Amino acid sequence: QVQLVESGGGLVKPGGSLRLSCAASGFPFSDSYMTWIRQAPGKGLEWVSYISPSGSYTNYADSVKGRFTFSRDNAKNSLYLQMNSLRAEDTAVYYCARLVTTTVIDYWGQGTLVTVSS
Amino acid sequence: QSALTQPASVSGSPGQSITISCTGTSIDVGEYNYVSWYQQHPGKAPKLMIYDVSNRPLGVSNRFSGSKSDNTASLTISGLQAEDEADYYCSSYTSSSFPYVFGTGTKVTVL
């Protein structure tokens, strides 16, 4: 049974940092492209970043480039999203998800809420 | 990269068919046959309904179908049921520096 479980969300002040984690199980994690997607309250879905199976390649949406860092530990079946210089507009539910092909998401976590507010 | 354009809302009566459009450009929907559709119920994670324009994953009802013409992809739900009431998002591969883009989302209401 595939499971993706995010953690690390919470309330942070503008300019602050937060590290999200995602624990994966039930599929060949080290062979999978993985991605973070976010959804602001009452808004649509937004791609944030994705990472190659080895972790050697990452790409970021312009809205987070230079502030967020996506990494993975294949030995621990875990993903990490380091978020720095957070802004109010980063407030969202953050989902980790698996890309079953380079273009299709088949599994999603339940999401973790990040709130950036003073 | 701007979001793909979807109608904000679509509604239909039980048993009817509805179609949701997803309009992009020549660098995304028009260029690639990599359009996916996701269904999202309130408070839940999205669920894959259609991939690569018209393919259904195992377990998804055949009442859901997808197609594409030029820069516009479409999701059709036939035999509309109460459980189909949800938000629907398209997604496409794109030749931009970040190669993925979602649609703006469509709220489907079953009357």
CSV table of C-alpha atoms in Angstrom, one decimal:
chain,number,residue,atom,x,y,z
A,1,GLN,CA,0.0,0.0,0.0
A,2,VAL,CA,1.4,3.3,-1.1
A,3,GLN,CA,1.8,6.0,1.6
A,4,LEU,CA,3.1,9.5,1.5
A,5,VAL,CA,3.0,11.3,4.8
A,6,GLU,CA,4.0,14.9,5.1
A,7,SER,CA,5.1,16.6,8.3
A,8,GLY,CA,6.7,19.8,9.5
A,9,GLY,CA,4.0,22.4,8.6
A,10,GLY,CA,3.0,25.1,11.0
A,11,LEU,CA,2.9,28.8,11.7
A,12,VAL,CA,6.0,30.9,10.8
A,13,LYS,CA,6.7,34.6,10.6
A,14,PRO,CA,7.4,36.3,7.3
A,15,GLY,CA,11.1,36.0,6.5
A,16,GLY,CA,11.3,32.8,8.6
A,17,SER,CA,12.2,29.2,7.6
A,18,LEU,CA,10.5,25.9,7.8
A,19,ARG,CA,11.5,22.4,6.7
A,20,LEU,CA,8.9,20.0,5.4
A,21,SER,CA,9.4,16.2,5.4
A,22,CYS,CA,7.6,13.5,3.4
A,23,ALA,CA,7.9,9.8,4.4
A,24,ALA,CA,7.3,7.4,1.5
A,25,SER,CA,6.5,3.7,1.5
A,26,GLY,CA,4.9,1.0,-0.6
A,27,PHE,CA,6.6,1.7,-4.0
A,28,PRO,CA,10.2,1.8,-5.4
A,29,PHE,CA,11.0,5.2,-3.9
A,30,SER,CA,14.6,5.4,-5.2
A,31,ASP,CA,13.4,4.9,-8.8
A,32,SER,CA,10.8,7.6,-8.6
A,33,TYR,CA,10.6,11.2,-9.6
A,34,MET,CA,9.0,13.1,-6.7
A,35,THR,CA,7.3,16.5,-6.5
A,36,TRP,CA,5.9,19.1,-4.2
A,37,ILE,CA,2.7,20.8,-5.1
A,38,ARG,CA,0.9,23.5,-3.0
A,39,GLN,CA,-2.6,24.9,-2.7
A,40,ALA,CA,-3.3,28.2,-1.1
A,41,PRO,CA,-6.5,28.3,1.0
A,42,GLY,CA,-9.5,28.4,-1.4
A,43,LYS,CA,-7.2,28.5,-4.4
A,44,GLY,CA,-5.9,26.2,-7.1
A,45,LEU,CA,-3.0,23.8,-7.4
A,46,GLU,CA,0.5,25.1,-8.0
A,47,TRP,CA,3.6,23.1,-8.9
A,48,VAL,CA,6.5,24.0,-6.6
A,49,SER,CA,9.4,21.7,-7.4
A,50,TYR,CA,10.4,18.2,-8.6
A,51,ILE,CA,13.5,16.0,-8.0
A,52,SER,CA,15.1,13.2,-10.0
A,53,PRO,CA,15.3,9.7,-8.5
A,54,SER,CA,19.0,10.1,-7.5
A,55,GLY,CA,18.4,13.6,-6.2
A,56,SER,CA,21.0,15.0,-8.6
A,57,TYR,CA,18.5,17.1,-10.5
A,58,THR,CA,15.9,19.6,-9.1
A,59,ASN,CA,13.8,22.2,-10.7
A,60,TYR,CA,11.7,25.0,-9.1
A,61,ALA,CA,8.8,27.2,-10.0
A,62,ASP,CA,9.8,30.9,-10.4
A,63,SER,CA,7.8,31.7,-7.4
A,64,VAL,CA,10.1,29.8,-5.0
A,65,LYS,CA,13.4,29.7,-6.9
A,66,GLY,CA,16.3,30.7,-4.8
A,67,ARG,CA,14.3,30.4,-1.5
A,68,PHE,CA,13.2,26.7,-1.5
A,69,THR,CA,15.5,23.6,-1.7
A,70,PHE,CA,14.2,20.1,-2.5
A,71,SER,CA,16.2,17.1,-1.4
A,72,ARG,CA,15.8,13.4,-0.7
A,73,ASP,CA,17.4,10.6,1.3
A,74,ASN,CA,16.8,7.4,-0.6
A,75,ALA,CA,18.2,5.3,2.3
A,76,LYS,CA,15.4,6.7,4.5
A,77,ASN,CA,12.7,6.9,1.8
A,78,SER,CA,12.2,10.5,2.7
A,79,LEU,CA,11.9,13.9,1.0
A,80,TYR,CA,12.6,17.3,2.4
A,81,LEU,CA,11.6,20.8,1.4
A,82,GLN,CA,13.7,23.5,3.0
A,83,MET,CA,11.8,26.8,2.8
A,84,ASN,CA,13.6,30.0,3.5
A,85,SER,CA,12.6,33.7,3.3
A,86,LEU,CA,9.0,32.8,3.6
A,87,ARG,CA,6.3,35.2,2.5
A,88,ALA,CA,2.6,35.5,3.2
A,89,GLU,CA,1.9,34.2,-0.3
A,90,ASP,CA,3.7,30.9,0.5
A,91,THR,CA,0.8,30.1,2.9
A,92,ALA,CA,-0.7,26.9,1.5
A,93,VAL,CA,-1.2,23.2,2.0
A,94,TYR,CA,1.9,21.5,0.7
A,95,TYR,CA,1.5,18.0,-0.9
A,96,CYS,CA,4.3,15.6,-1.7
A,97,ALA,CA,3.5,13.4,-4.6
A,98,ARG,CA,5.0,10.8,-6.9
A,99,LEU,CA,5.5,11.2,-10.6
A,100,VAL,CA,4.8,7.8,-12.1
A,101,THR,CA,6.0,9.1,-15.4
A,102,THR,CA,7.7,12.4,-15.9
A,103,THR,CA,4.3,14.0,-16.5
A,104,VAL,CA,1.8,12.1,-14.4
A,105,ILE,CA,1.2,12.2,-10.6
A,106,ASP,CA,-0.4,8.9,-9.4
A,107,TYR,CA,0.1,9.2,-5.6
A,108,TRP,CA,-0.4,12.2,-3.3
A,109,GLY,CA,0.1,12.7,0.4
A,110,GLN,CA,-2.6,14.2,2.6
A,111,GLY,CA,-0.8,17.5,2.8
A,112,THR,CA,0.6,19.7,5.5
A,113,LEU,CA,-0.4,23.3,6.1
A,114,VAL,CA,2.1,26.1,6.2
A,115,THR,CA,0.9,29.5,7.4
A,116,VAL,CA,3.1,32.5,7.1
A,117,SER,CA,1.9,35.3,9.2
A,118,SER,CA,3.1,37.8,11.8
B,1,GLN,CA,4.3,30.3,-17.0
B,2,SER,CA,0.6,31.3,-16.7
B,3,ALA,CA,-2.0,28.8,-15.6
B,4,LEU,CA,-4.1,27.0,-18.1
B,5,THR,CA,-7.6,28.4,-18.4
B,6,GLN,CA,-10.6,26.5,-17.2
B,7,PRO,CA,-14.2,27.6,-16.6
B,8,ALA,CA,-14.7,28.5,-12.9
B,9,SER,CA,-17.8,26.3,-12.7
B,10,VAL,CA,-19.8,23.8,-14.6
B,11,SER,CA,-23.1,22.2,-13.5
B,12,GLY,CA,-25.4,19.5,-14.6
B,13,SER,CA,-28.2,17.3,-13.5
B,14,PRO,CA,-27.7,13.6,-12.5
B,15,GLY,CA,-27.4,11.5,-15.6
B,16,GLN,CA,-26.4,14.3,-17.9
B,17,SER,CA,-23.0,14.8,-19.5
B,18,ILE,CA,-20.8,17.8,-18.9
B,19,THR,CA,-17.5,18.9,-20.5
B,20,ILE,CA,-14.8,20.9,-18.9
B,21,SER,CA,-12.3,22.8,-21.1
B,22,CYS,CA,-8.7,23.5,-20.5
B,23,THR,CA,-7.2,26.0,-22.8
B,24,GLY,CA,-3.4,26.5,-23.1
B,25,THR,CA,-1.0,27.6,-25.8
B,26,SER,CA,1.2,26.2,-28.4
B,27,ILE,CA,4.0,25.5,-25.9
B,28,ASP,CA,1.9,23.3,-23.6
B,29,VAL,CA,-1.4,21.8,-24.4
B,30,GLY,CA,-1.0,22.4,-28.2
B,31,GLU,CA,2.6,21.0,-28.2
B,32,TYR,CA,2.4,17.8,-26.1
B,33,ASN,CA,0.0,15.0,-25.5
B,34,TYR,CA,0.7,15.1,-21.8
B,35,VAL,CA,-2.5,16.5,-20.4
B,36,SER,CA,-3.7,15.0,-17.1
B,37,TRP,CA,-6.9,15.6,-15.2
B,38,TYR,CA,-7.3,15.5,-11.4
B,39,GLN,CA,-10.4,15.4,-9.2
B,40,GLN,CA,-10.3,16.9,-5.8
B,41,HIS,CA,-13.0,16.7,-3.2
B,42,PRO,CA,-13.1,19.2,-0.3
B,43,GLY,CA,-10.3,18.7,2.2
B,44,LYS,CA,-8.9,15.8,0.2
B,45,ALA,CA,-5.8,15.3,-1.9
B,46,PRO,CA,-6.3,15.3,-5.7
B,47,LYS,CA,-6.9,12.0,-7.6
B,48,LEU,CA,-5.7,11.2,-11.1
B,49,MET,CA,-8.6,10.7,-13.5
B,50,ILE,CA,-7.1,11.0,-17.0
B,51,TYR,CA,-3.5,11.0,-18.2
B,52,ASP,CA,-1.8,11.6,-21.5
B,53,VAL,CA,-5.0,13.3,-22.8
B,54,SER,CA,-7.3,10.4,-22.9
B,55,ASN,CA,-6.1,7.4,-20.8
B,56,ARG,CA,-7.9,6.3,-17.7
B,57,PRO,CA,-6.0,4.8,-14.8
B,58,LEU,CA,-7.2,1.5,-13.5
B,59,GLY,CA,-10.2,1.9,-11.2
B,60,VAL,CA,-11.4,5.2,-12.7
B,61,SER,CA,-14.9,5.0,-14.1
B,62,ASN,CA,-15.3,4.9,-17.9
B,63,ARG,CA,-17.8,7.7,-17.4
B,64,PHE,CA,-14.7,10.0,-17.5
B,65,SER,CA,-13.1,10.6,-20.8
B,66,GLY,CA,-10.5,13.1,-22.2
B,67,SER,CA,-9.7,14.6,-25.5
B,68,LYS,CA,-7.7,17.4,-27.1
B,69,SER,CA,-8.0,19.7,-30.1
B,70,ASP,CA,-5.3,22.2,-30.9
B,71,ASN,CA,-4.6,24.2,-27.7
B,72,THR,CA,-7.6,23.0,-25.8
B,73,ALA,CA,-8.1,19.8,-23.8
B,74,SER,CA,-11.4,18.6,-22.5
B,75,LEU,CA,-12.7,16.3,-19.8
B,76,THR,CA,-16.2,14.8,-20.3
B,77,ILE,CA,-18.1,13.3,-17.5
B,78,SER,CA,-21.1,11.3,-18.7
B,79,GLY,CA,-23.9,9.9,-16.6
B,80,LEU,CA,-23.2,12.6,-14.0
B,81,GLN,CA,-23.5,11.3,-10.4
B,82,ALA,CA,-23.6,13.1,-7.0
B,83,GLU,CA,-20.2,11.8,-6.2
B,84,ASP,CA,-18.7,13.6,-9.2
B,85,GLU,CA,-19.3,16.9,-7.4
B,86,ALA,CA,-15.7,18.2,-6.9
B,87,ASP,CA,-13.1,20.5,-8.2
B,88,TYR,CA,-11.3,19.4,-11.4
B,89,TYR,CA,-7.8,20.5,-12.5
B,90,CYS,CA,-6.0,19.9,-15.8
B,91,SER,CA,-2.3,19.8,-16.0
B,92,SER,CA,0.1,19.9,-18.9
B,93,TYR,CA,3.7,19.5,-19.7
B,94,THR,CA,5.2,22.6,-21.2
B,95,SER,CA,8.4,23.7,-22.9
B,96,SER,CA,9.0,26.5,-20.3
B,97,SER,CA,12.0,26.3,-18.0
B,98,PHE,CA,9.7,24.7,-15.3
B,99,PRO,CA,7.9,22.1,-17.4
B,100,TYR,CA,4.6,21.7,-15.6
B,101,VAL,CA,1.5,23.9,-15.3
B,102,PHE,CA,-1.9,23.4,-13.8
B,103,GLY,CA,-5.2,24.8,-14.9
B,104,THR,CA,-7.2,27.3,-12.9
B,105,GLY,CA,-9.6,24.7,-11.7
B,106,THR,CA,-13.3,24.0,-12.3
B,107,LYS,CA,-16.0,23.4,-9.6
B,108,VAL,CA,-18.5,20.8,-10.8
B,109,THR,CA,-21.9,21.0,-9.2
B,110,VAL,CA,-24.5,18.3,-9.6
B,111,LEU,CA,-27.9,19.9,-9.4
